[in-house]
PDB file of C-alpha atoms in Angstrom:
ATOM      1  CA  UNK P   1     154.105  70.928  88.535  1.00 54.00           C
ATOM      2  CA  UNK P   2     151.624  72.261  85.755  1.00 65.00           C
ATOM      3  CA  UNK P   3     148.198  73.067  87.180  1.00 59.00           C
ATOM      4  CA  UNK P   4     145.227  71.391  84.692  1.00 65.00           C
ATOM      5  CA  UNK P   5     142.971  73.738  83.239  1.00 63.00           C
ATOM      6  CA  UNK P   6     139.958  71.999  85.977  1.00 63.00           C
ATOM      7  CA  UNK P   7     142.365  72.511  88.934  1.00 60.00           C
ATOM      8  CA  UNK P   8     142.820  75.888  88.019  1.00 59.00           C
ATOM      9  CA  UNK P   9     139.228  76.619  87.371  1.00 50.00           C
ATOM     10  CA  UNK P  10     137.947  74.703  90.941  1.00 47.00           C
ATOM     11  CA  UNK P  11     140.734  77.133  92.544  1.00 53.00           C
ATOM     12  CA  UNK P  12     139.365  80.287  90.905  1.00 50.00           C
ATOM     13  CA  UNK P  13     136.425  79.597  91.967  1.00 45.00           C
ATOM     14  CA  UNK P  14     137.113  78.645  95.597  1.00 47.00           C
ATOM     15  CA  UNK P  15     139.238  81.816  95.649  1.00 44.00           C
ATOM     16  CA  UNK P  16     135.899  83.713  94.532  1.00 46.00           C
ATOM     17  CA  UNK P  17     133.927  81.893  96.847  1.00 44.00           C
ATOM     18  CA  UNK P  18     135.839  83.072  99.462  1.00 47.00           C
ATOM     19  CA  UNK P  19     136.245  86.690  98.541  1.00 45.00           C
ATOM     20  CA  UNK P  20     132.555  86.516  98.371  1.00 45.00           C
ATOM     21  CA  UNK P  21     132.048  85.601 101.652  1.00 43.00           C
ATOM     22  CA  UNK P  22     134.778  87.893 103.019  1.00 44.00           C
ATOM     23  CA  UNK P  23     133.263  90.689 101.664  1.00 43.00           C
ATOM     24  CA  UNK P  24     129.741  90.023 102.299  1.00 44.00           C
ATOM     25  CA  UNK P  25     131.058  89.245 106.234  1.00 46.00           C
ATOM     26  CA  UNK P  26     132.610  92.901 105.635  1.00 46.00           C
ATOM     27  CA  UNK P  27     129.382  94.631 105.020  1.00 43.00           C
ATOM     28  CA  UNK P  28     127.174  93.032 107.459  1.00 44.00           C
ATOM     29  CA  UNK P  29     129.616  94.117 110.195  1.00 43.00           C
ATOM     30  CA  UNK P  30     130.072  97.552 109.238  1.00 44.00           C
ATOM     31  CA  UNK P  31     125.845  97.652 109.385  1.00 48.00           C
ATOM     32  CA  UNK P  32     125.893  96.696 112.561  1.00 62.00           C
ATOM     33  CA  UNK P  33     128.635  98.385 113.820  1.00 77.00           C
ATOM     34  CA  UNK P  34     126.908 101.418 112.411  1.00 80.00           C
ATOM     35  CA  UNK P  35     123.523 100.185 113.920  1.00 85.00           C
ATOM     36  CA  UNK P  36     125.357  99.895 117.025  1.00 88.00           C
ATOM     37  CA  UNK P  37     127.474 103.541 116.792  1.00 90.00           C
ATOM     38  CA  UNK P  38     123.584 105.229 116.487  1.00 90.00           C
ATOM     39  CA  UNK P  39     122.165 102.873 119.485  1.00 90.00           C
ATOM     40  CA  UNK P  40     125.438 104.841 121.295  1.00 91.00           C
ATOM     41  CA  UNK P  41     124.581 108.081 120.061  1.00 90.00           C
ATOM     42  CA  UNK P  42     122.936 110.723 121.685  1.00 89.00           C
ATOM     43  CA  UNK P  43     120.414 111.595 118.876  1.00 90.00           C
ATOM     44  CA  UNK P  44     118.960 107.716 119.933  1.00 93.00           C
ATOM     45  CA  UNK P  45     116.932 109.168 122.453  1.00 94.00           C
ATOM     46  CA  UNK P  46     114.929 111.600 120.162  1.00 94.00           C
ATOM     47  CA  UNK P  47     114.819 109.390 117.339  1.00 95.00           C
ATOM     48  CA  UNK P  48     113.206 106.527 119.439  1.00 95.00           C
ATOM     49  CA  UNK P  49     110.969 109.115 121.121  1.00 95.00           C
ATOM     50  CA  UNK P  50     109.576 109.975 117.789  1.00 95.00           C
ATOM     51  CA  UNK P  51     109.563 106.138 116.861  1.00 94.00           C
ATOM     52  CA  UNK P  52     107.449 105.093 119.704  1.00 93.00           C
ATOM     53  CA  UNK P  53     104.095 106.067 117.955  1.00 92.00           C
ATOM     54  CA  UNK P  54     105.192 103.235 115.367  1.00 91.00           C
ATOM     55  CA  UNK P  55     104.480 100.857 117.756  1.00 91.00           C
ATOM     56  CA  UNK P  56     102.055  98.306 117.285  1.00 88.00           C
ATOM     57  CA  UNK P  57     100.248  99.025 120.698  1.00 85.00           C
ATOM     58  CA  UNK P  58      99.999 102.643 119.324  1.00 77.00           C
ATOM     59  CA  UNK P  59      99.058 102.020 115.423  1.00 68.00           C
ATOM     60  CA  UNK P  60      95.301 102.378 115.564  1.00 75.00           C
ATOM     61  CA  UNK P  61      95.741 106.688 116.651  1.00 80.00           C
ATOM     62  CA  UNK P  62      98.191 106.986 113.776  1.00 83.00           C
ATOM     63  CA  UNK P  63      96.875 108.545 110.643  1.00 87.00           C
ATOM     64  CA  UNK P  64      98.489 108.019 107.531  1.00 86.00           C
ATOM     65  CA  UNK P  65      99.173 111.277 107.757  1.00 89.00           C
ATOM     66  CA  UNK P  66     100.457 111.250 111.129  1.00 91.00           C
ATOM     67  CA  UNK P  67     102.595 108.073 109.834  1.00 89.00           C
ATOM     68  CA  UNK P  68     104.531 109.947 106.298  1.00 91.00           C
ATOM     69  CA  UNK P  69     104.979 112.830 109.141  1.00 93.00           C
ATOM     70  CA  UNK P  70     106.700 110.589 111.658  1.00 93.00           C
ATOM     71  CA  UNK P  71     108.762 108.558 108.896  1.00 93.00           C
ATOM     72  CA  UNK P  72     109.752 111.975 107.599  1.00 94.00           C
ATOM     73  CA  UNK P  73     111.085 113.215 110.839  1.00 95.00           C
ATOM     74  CA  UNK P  74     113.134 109.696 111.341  1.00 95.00           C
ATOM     75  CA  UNK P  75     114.621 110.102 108.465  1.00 94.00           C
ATOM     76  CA  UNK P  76     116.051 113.434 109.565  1.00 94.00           C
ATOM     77  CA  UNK P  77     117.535 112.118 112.323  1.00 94.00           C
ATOM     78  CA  UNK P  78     118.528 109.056 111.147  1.00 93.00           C
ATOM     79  CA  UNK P  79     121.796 107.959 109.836  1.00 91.00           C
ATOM     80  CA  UNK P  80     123.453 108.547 106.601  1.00 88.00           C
ATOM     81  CA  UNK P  81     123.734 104.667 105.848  1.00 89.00           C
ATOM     82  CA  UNK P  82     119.881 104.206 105.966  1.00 92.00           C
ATOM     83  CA  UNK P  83     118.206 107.635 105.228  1.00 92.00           C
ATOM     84  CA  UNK P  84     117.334 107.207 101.659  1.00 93.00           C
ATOM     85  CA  UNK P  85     115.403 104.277 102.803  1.00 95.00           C
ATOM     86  CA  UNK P  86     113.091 106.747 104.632  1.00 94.00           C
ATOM     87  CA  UNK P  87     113.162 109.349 102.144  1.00 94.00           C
ATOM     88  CA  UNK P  88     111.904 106.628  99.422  1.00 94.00           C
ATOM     89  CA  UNK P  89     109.046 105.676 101.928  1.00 93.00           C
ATOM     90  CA  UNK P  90     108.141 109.600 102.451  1.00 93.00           C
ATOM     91  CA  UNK P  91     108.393 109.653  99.025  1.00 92.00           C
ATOM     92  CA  UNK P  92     106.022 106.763  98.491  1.00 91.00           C
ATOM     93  CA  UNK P  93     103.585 108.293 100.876  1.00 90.00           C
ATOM     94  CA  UNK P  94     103.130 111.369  99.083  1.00 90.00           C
ATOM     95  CA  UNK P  95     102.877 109.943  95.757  1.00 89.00           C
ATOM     96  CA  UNK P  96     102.321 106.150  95.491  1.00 89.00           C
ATOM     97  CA  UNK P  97     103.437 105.307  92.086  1.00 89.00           C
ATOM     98  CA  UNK P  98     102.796 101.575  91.041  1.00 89.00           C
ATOM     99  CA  UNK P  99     106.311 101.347  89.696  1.00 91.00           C
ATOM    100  CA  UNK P 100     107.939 102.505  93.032  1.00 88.00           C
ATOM    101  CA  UNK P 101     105.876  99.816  94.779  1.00 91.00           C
ATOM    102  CA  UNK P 102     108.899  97.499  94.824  1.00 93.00           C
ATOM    103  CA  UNK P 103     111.830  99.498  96.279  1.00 92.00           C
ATOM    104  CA  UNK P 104     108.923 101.623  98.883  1.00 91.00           C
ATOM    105  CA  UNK P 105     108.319  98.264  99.896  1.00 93.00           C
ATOM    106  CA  UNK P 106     112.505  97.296 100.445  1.00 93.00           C
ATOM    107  CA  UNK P 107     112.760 100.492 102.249  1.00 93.00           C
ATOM    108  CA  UNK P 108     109.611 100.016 104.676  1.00 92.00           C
ATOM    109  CA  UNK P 109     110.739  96.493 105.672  1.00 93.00           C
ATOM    110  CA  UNK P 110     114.488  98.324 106.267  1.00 93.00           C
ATOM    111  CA  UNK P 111     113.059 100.764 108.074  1.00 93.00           C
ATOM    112  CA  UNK P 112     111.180  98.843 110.206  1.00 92.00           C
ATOM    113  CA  UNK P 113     114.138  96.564 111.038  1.00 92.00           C
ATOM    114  CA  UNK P 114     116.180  99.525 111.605  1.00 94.00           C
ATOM    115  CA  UNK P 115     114.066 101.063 114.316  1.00 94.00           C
ATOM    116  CA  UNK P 116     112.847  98.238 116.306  1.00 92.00           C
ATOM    117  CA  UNK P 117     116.641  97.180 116.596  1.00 92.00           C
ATOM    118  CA  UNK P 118     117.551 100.373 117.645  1.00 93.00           C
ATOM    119  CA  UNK P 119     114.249 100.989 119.614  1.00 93.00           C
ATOM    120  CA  UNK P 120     113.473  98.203 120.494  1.00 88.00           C
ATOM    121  CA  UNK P 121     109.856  98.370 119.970  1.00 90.00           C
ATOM    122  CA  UNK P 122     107.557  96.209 117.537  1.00 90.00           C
ATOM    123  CA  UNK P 123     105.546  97.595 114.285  1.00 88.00           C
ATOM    124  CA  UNK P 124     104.746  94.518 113.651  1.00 79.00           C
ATOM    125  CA  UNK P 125     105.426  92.656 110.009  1.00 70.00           C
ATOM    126  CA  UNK P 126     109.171  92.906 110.971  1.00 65.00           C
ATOM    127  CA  UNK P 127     111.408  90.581 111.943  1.00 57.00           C
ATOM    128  CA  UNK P 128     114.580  91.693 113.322  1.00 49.00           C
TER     129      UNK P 128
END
């Protein structure tokens, strides 16, 4: 039996459809698997000790200042997968550049979401 060129085309793109969502499944797993493996970790303690000052109940004592310092250190200690996401904010910190508004402002939302779900605390703006 002869597939029509429309049955073949609806099957491609089921088949893509599917591969799609099998590989977008893929990647949301390994982040949280890899959220989970630092949650595990032993360098969770630190890095949420140095979080804590993030949180809402303590953002009126943090200086900007105090804040690029803090984000800097997290990003030290924080894992492979997300540290460029704390670098760029660092980096927006020191010099904020109009045309790295955009991707400082991806990273602070990721960074955010990162830490309070491996904090758990609130810095409010983030839900995560």
């Amino acid at each position: 039996m002869a597939w029509s060129p429309r049955r073949r085309y609806v099957w491609t793109a089921a088949v893509a459809v599917l591969a799609s969502a099998g590989a977008a499944t893929g990647f949301l797993v390994s982040q949280d698997s890899e959220e989970e493996e630092f949650r595990k970790s032993a360098g969770r303690k630190a890095f949420c000790e140095t979080a804590v000052v993030l949180d809402l109940s303590n953002a009126t004592e943090l200086t900007p200042h105090d804040r690029r310092h803090t984000v800097e250190d997290l990003g030290a200690a924080a894992p492979q997968d997300i540290a460029s996401h704390f670098d760029r904010l660092t980096a927006w910190y020191q010099h904020p550049e109009p045309d790295a508004e955009e991707a400082a402002r991806t990273s602070s939302y990721r960074v955010g979401e990162f830490i309070e779900r491996v904090c758990d605390i609130n810095i409010g703006g983030i839900r995560s």
